[in-house]
Tab-separated table of C-alpha atoms in Angstrom:
chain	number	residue	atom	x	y	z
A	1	UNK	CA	-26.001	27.305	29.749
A	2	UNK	CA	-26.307	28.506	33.299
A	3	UNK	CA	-27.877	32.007	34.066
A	4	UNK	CA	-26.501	34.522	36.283
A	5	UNK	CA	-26.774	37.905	37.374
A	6	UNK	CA	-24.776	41.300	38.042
A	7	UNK	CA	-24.709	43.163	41.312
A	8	UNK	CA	-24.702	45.728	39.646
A	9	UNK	CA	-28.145	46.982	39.624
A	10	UNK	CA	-28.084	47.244	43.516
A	11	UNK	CA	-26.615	50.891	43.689
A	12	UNK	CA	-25.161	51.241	40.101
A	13	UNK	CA	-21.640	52.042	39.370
A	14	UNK	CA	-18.859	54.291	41.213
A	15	UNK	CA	-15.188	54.384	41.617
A	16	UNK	CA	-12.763	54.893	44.299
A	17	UNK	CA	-12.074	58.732	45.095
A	18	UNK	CA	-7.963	57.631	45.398
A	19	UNK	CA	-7.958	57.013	41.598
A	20	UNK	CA	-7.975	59.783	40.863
A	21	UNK	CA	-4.537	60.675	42.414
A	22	UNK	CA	-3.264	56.805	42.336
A	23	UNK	CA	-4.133	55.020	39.318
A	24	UNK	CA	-3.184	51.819	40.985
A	25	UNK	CA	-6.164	52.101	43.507
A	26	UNK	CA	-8.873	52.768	41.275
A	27	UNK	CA	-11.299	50.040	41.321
A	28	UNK	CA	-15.437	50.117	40.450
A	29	UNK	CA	-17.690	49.526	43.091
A	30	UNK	CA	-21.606	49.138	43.740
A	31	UNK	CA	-22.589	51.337	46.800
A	32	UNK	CA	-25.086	48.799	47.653
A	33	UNK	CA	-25.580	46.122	50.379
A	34	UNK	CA	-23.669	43.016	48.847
A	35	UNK	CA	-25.474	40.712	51.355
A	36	UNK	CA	-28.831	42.016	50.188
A	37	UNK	CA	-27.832	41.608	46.746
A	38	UNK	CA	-26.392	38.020	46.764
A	39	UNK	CA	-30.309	37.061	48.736
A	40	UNK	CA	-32.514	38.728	46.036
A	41	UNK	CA	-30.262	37.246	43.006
A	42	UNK	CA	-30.344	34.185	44.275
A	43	UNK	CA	-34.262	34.129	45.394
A	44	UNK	CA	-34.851	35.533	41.881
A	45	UNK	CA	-33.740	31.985	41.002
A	46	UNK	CA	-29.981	32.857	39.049
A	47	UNK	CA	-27.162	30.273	39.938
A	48	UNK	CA	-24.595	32.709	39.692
A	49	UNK	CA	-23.308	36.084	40.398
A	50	UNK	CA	-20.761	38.770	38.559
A	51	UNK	CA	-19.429	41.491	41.007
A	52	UNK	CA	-16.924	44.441	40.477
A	53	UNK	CA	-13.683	44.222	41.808
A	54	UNK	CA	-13.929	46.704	44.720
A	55	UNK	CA	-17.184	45.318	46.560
A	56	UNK	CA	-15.164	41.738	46.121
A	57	UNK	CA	-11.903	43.211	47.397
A	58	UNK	CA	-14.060	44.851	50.111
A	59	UNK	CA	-15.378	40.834	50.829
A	60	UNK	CA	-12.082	40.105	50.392
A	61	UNK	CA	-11.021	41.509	53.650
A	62	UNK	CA	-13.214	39.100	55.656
A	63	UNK	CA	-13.311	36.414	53.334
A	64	UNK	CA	-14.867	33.723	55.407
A	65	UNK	CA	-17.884	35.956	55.503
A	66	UNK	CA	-17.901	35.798	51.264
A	67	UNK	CA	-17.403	32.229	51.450
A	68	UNK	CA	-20.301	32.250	53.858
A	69	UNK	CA	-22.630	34.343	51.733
A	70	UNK	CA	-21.437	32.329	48.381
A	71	UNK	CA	-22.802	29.000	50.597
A	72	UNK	CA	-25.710	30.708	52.180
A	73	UNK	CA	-27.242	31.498	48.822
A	74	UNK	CA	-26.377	28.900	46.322
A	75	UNK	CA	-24.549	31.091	44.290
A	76	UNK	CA	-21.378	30.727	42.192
A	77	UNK	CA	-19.209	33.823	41.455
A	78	UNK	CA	-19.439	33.539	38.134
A	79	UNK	CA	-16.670	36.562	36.980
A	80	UNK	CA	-14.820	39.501	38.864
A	81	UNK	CA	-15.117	43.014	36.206
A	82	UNK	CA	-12.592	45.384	36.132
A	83	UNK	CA	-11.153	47.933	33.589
A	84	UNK	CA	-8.365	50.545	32.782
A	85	UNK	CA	-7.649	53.026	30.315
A	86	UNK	CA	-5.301	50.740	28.180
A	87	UNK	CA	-3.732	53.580	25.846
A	88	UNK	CA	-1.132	55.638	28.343
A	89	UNK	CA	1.885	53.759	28.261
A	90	UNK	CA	3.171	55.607	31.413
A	91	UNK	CA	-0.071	54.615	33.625
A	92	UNK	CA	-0.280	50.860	32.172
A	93	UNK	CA	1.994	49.222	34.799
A	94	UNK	CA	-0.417	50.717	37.556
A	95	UNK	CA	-3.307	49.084	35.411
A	96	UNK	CA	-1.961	46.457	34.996
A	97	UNK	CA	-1.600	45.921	38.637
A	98	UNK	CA	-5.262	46.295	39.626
A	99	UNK	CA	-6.052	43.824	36.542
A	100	UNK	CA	-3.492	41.068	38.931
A	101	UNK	CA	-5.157	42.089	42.133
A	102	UNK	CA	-8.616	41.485	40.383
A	103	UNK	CA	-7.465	38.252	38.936
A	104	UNK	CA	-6.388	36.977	42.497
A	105	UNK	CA	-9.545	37.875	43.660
A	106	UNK	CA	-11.666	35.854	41.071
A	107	UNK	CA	-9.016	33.131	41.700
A	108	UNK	CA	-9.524	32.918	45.632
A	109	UNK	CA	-13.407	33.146	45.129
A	110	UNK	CA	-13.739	30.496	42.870
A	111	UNK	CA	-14.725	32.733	39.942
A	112	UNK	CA	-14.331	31.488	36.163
A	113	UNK	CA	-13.930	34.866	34.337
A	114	UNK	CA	-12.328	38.002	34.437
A	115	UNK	CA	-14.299	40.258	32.632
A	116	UNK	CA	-12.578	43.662	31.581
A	117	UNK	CA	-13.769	47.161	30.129
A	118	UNK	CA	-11.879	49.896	28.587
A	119	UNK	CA	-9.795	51.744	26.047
A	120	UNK	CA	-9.653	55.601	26.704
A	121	UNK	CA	-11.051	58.638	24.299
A	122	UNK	CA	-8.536	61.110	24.746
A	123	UNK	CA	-9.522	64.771	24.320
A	124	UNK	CA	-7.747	65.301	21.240
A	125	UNK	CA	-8.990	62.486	19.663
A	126	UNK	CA	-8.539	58.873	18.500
A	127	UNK	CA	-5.093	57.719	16.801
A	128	UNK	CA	-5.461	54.002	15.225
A	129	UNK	CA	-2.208	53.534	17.488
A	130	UNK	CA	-4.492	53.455	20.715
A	131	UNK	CA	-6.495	50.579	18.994
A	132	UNK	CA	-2.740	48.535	18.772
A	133	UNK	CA	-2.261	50.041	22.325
A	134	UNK	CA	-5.166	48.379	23.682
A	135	UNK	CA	-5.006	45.327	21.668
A	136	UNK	CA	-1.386	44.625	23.633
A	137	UNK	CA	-2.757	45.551	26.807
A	138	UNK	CA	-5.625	43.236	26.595
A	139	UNK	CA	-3.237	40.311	25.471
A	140	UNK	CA	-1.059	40.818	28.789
A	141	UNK	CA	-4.248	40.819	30.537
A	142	UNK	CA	-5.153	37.664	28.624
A	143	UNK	CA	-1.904	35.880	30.019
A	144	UNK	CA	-2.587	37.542	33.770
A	145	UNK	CA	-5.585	35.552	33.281
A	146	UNK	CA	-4.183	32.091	32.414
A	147	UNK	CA	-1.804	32.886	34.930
A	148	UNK	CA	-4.647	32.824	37.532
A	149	UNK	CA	-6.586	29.405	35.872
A	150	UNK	CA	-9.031	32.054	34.376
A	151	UNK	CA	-10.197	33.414	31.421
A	152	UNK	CA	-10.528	36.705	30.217
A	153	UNK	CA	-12.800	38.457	27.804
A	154	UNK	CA	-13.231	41.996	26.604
A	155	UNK	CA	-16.628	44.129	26.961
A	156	UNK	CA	-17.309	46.760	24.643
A	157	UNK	CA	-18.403	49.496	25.725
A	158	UNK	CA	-20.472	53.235	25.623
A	159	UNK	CA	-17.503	55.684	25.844
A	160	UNK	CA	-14.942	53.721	25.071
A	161	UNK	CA	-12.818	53.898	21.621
A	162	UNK	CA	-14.966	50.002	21.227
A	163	UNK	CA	-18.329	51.215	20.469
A	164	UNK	CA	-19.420	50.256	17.228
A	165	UNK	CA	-19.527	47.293	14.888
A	166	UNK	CA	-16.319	48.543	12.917
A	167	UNK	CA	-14.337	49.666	16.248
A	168	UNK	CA	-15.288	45.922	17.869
A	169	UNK	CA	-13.717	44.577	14.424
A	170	UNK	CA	-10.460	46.845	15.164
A	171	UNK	CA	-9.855	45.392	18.274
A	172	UNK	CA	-10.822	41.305	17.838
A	173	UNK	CA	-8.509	41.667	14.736
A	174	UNK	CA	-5.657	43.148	16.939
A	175	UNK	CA	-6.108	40.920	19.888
A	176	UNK	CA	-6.169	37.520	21.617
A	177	UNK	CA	-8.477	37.757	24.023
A	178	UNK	CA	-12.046	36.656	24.250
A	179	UNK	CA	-15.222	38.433	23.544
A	180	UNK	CA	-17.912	39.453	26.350
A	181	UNK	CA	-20.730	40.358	24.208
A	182	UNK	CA	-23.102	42.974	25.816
A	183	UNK	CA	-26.375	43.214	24.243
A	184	UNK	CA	-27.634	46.706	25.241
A	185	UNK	CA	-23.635	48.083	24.617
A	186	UNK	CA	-23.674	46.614	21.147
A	187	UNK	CA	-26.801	47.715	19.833
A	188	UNK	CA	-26.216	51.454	21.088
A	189	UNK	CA	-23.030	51.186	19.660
A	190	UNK	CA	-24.803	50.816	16.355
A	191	UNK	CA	-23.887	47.127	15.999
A	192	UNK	CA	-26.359	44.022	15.654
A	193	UNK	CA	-25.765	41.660	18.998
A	194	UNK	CA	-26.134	38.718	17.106
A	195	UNK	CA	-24.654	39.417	14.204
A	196	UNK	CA	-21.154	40.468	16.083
A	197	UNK	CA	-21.774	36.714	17.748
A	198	UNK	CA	-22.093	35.400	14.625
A	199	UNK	CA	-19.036	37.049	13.095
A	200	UNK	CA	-16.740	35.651	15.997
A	201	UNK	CA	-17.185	32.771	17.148
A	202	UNK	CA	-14.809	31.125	18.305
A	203	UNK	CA	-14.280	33.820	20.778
A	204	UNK	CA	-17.122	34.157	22.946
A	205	UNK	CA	-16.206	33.486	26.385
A	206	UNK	CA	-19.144	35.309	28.219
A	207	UNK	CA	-21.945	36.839	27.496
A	208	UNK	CA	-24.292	39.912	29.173
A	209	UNK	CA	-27.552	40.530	28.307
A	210	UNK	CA	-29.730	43.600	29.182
A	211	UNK	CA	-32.242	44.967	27.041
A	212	UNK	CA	-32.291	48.645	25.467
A	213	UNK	CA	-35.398	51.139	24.197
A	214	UNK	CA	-34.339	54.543	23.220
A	215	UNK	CA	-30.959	54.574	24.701
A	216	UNK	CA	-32.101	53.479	27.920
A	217	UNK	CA	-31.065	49.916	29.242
A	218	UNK	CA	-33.943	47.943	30.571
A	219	UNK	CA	-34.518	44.439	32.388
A	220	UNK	CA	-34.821	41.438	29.460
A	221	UNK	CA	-38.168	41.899	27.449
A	222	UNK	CA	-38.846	45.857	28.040
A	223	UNK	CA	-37.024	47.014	25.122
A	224	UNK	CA	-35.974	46.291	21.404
A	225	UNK	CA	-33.217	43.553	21.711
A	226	UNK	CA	-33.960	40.788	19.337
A	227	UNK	CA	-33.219	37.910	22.328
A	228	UNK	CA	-34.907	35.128	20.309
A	229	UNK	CA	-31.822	35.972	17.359
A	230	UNK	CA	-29.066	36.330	20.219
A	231	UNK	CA	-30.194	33.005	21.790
A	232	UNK	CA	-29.790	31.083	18.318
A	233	UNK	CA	-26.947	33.023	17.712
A	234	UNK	CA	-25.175	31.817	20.937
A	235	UNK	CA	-26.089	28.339	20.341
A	236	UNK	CA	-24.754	28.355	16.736
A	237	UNK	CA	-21.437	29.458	17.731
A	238	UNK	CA	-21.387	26.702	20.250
A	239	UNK	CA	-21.501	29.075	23.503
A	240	UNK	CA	-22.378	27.301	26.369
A	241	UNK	CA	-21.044	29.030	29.517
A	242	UNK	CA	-23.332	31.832	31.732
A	243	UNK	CA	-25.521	33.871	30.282
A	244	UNK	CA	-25.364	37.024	32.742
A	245	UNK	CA	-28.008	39.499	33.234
A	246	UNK	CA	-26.231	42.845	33.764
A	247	UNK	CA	-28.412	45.978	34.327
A	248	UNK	CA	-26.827	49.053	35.193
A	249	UNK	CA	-29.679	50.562	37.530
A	250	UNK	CA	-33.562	50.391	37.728
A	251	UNK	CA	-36.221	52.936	39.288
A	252	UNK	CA	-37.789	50.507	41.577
A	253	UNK	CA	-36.929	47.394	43.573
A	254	UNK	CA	-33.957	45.996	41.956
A	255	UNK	CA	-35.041	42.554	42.929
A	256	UNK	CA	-37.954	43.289	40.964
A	257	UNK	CA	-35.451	43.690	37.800
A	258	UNK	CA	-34.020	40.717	38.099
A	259	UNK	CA	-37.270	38.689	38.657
A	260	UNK	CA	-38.311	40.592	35.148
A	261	UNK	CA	-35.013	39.876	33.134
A	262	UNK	CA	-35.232	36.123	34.518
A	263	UNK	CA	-39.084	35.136	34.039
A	264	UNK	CA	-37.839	36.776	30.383
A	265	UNK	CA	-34.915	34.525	29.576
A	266	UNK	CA	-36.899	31.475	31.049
A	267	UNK	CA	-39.243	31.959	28.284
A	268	UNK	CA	-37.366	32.778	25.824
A	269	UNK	CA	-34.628	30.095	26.333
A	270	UNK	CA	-38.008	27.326	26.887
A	271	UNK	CA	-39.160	28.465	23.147
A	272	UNK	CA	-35.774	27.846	21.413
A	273	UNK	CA	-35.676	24.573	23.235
A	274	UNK	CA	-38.695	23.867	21.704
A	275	UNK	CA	-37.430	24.872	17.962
């Protein structure tokens, strides 16, 4: 397994302002310097890096200067993330045509995965339909993918109708597509990360790992994620792609964060090689 790391943690999360008036152009970005970024992951010692889709369509628009950064530090792109709301039938051709612009992206930059979020709460509530709504968008997003020489994997996620254990059961029984276990996402879901690795197996196609105390997420080793039990539980089911560190934000240096969460996993993965 190789070991990379999110940019997300240099700025945190945001969207484009013309989504909300044009569904098409609604992409997540980090408002952080991209260049810095790439230099710390990379000098924290991580082969690899996962970026949202806006700061690599941003790249994208000088893409010999990407290229150049990608050489520079070493580092593969590992996956491009995006996401959608999945359940309004009306808005899921414009979806679906930021999850194709994404997928070229990860396909020009020499990216393995496409990593997607998503799966709307409406205000009046939950219908099972949305979960079969979701399931079909996620299987067209599955063959955008494979159209592209990529794979694609679902992340479950805080405020999304795939929170918990039974909601994650909903939608891997409903769809195709492969599973991006998130550690921190799980376990305030109320699910056990390596249990729901356990319990499918065969389709674990990515994995991020962040660590959470008291609903906060945390670098690797600063909260109450059993990572010895994920670790055997990813190399039971045979897993042996990137393992991704993905922090949403840090108060401090996020270089510092990513030294933490790596020193962490080096110790951690060193002890199970040992068992």
């Amino acid at each position: 397994m190789r070991v990379g790391c999110h940019s997300i943690t240099w700025g945190g999360v945001t969207g484009d302002a013309t989504g909300v008036t044009s569904v098409k152009d609604l992409v997540y970005r980090v408002p952080g310097d991209m260049h810095r970024a790439l230099r710390d992951i990379a000098a924290a010692g991580y082969e690899g890096v996962e970026m949202f889709d806006g700061n690599v369509a941003d790249l994208a628009e000088r893409p010999d200067q990407l290229h150049a950064l990608l050489a520079e530090t070493g580092l593969a792109l590992v996956g491009v993330y995006t996401g959608a709301n999945f359940v309004y039938d009306d808005a899921l051709p414009d979806e679906l045509y930021r999850v194709r612009r994404a997928a070229e992206l990860a396909r020009t930059f020499g990216a393995e995965q496409l990593v997607v979020g998503g799966g709307a709460r409406r205000a009046t509530g939950t219908p099972d339909s949305d979960y079969d709504r979701l399931a079909a968008a996620l299987d067209t997003v599955d063959d955008i993918a494979r159209e592209h020489g990529l794979s694609a994997c679902y992340h479950p996620h805080l405020s999304t109708i795939v929170e918990g254990p039974d909601e994650v059961e909903k939608i891997f029984t409903r769809s195709r597509i492969g599973f991006c276990p998130d550690t921190a996402h799980l376990a305030a879901g109320g699910g056990d990360p390596a249990e729901l690795i356990r319990r499918f197996p065969d389709r674990i196609r990515h994995v991020h790992l962040k660590d959470l105390r008291d609903g906060v997420f945390l670098p690797l080793g600063e909260g109450d994620v059993d990572f010895t039990d994920v670790l055997a539980a990813i190399r039971e089911v045979g897993y042996d792609r990137w393992l991704v560190v993905e922090l949403d934000s840090y108060d401090g240096d996020p270089a510092e964060a990513a030294r933490i969460s790596r020193a962490f996993l080096d110790r951690v993965l060193l002890d199970g090689a040992r068992t």
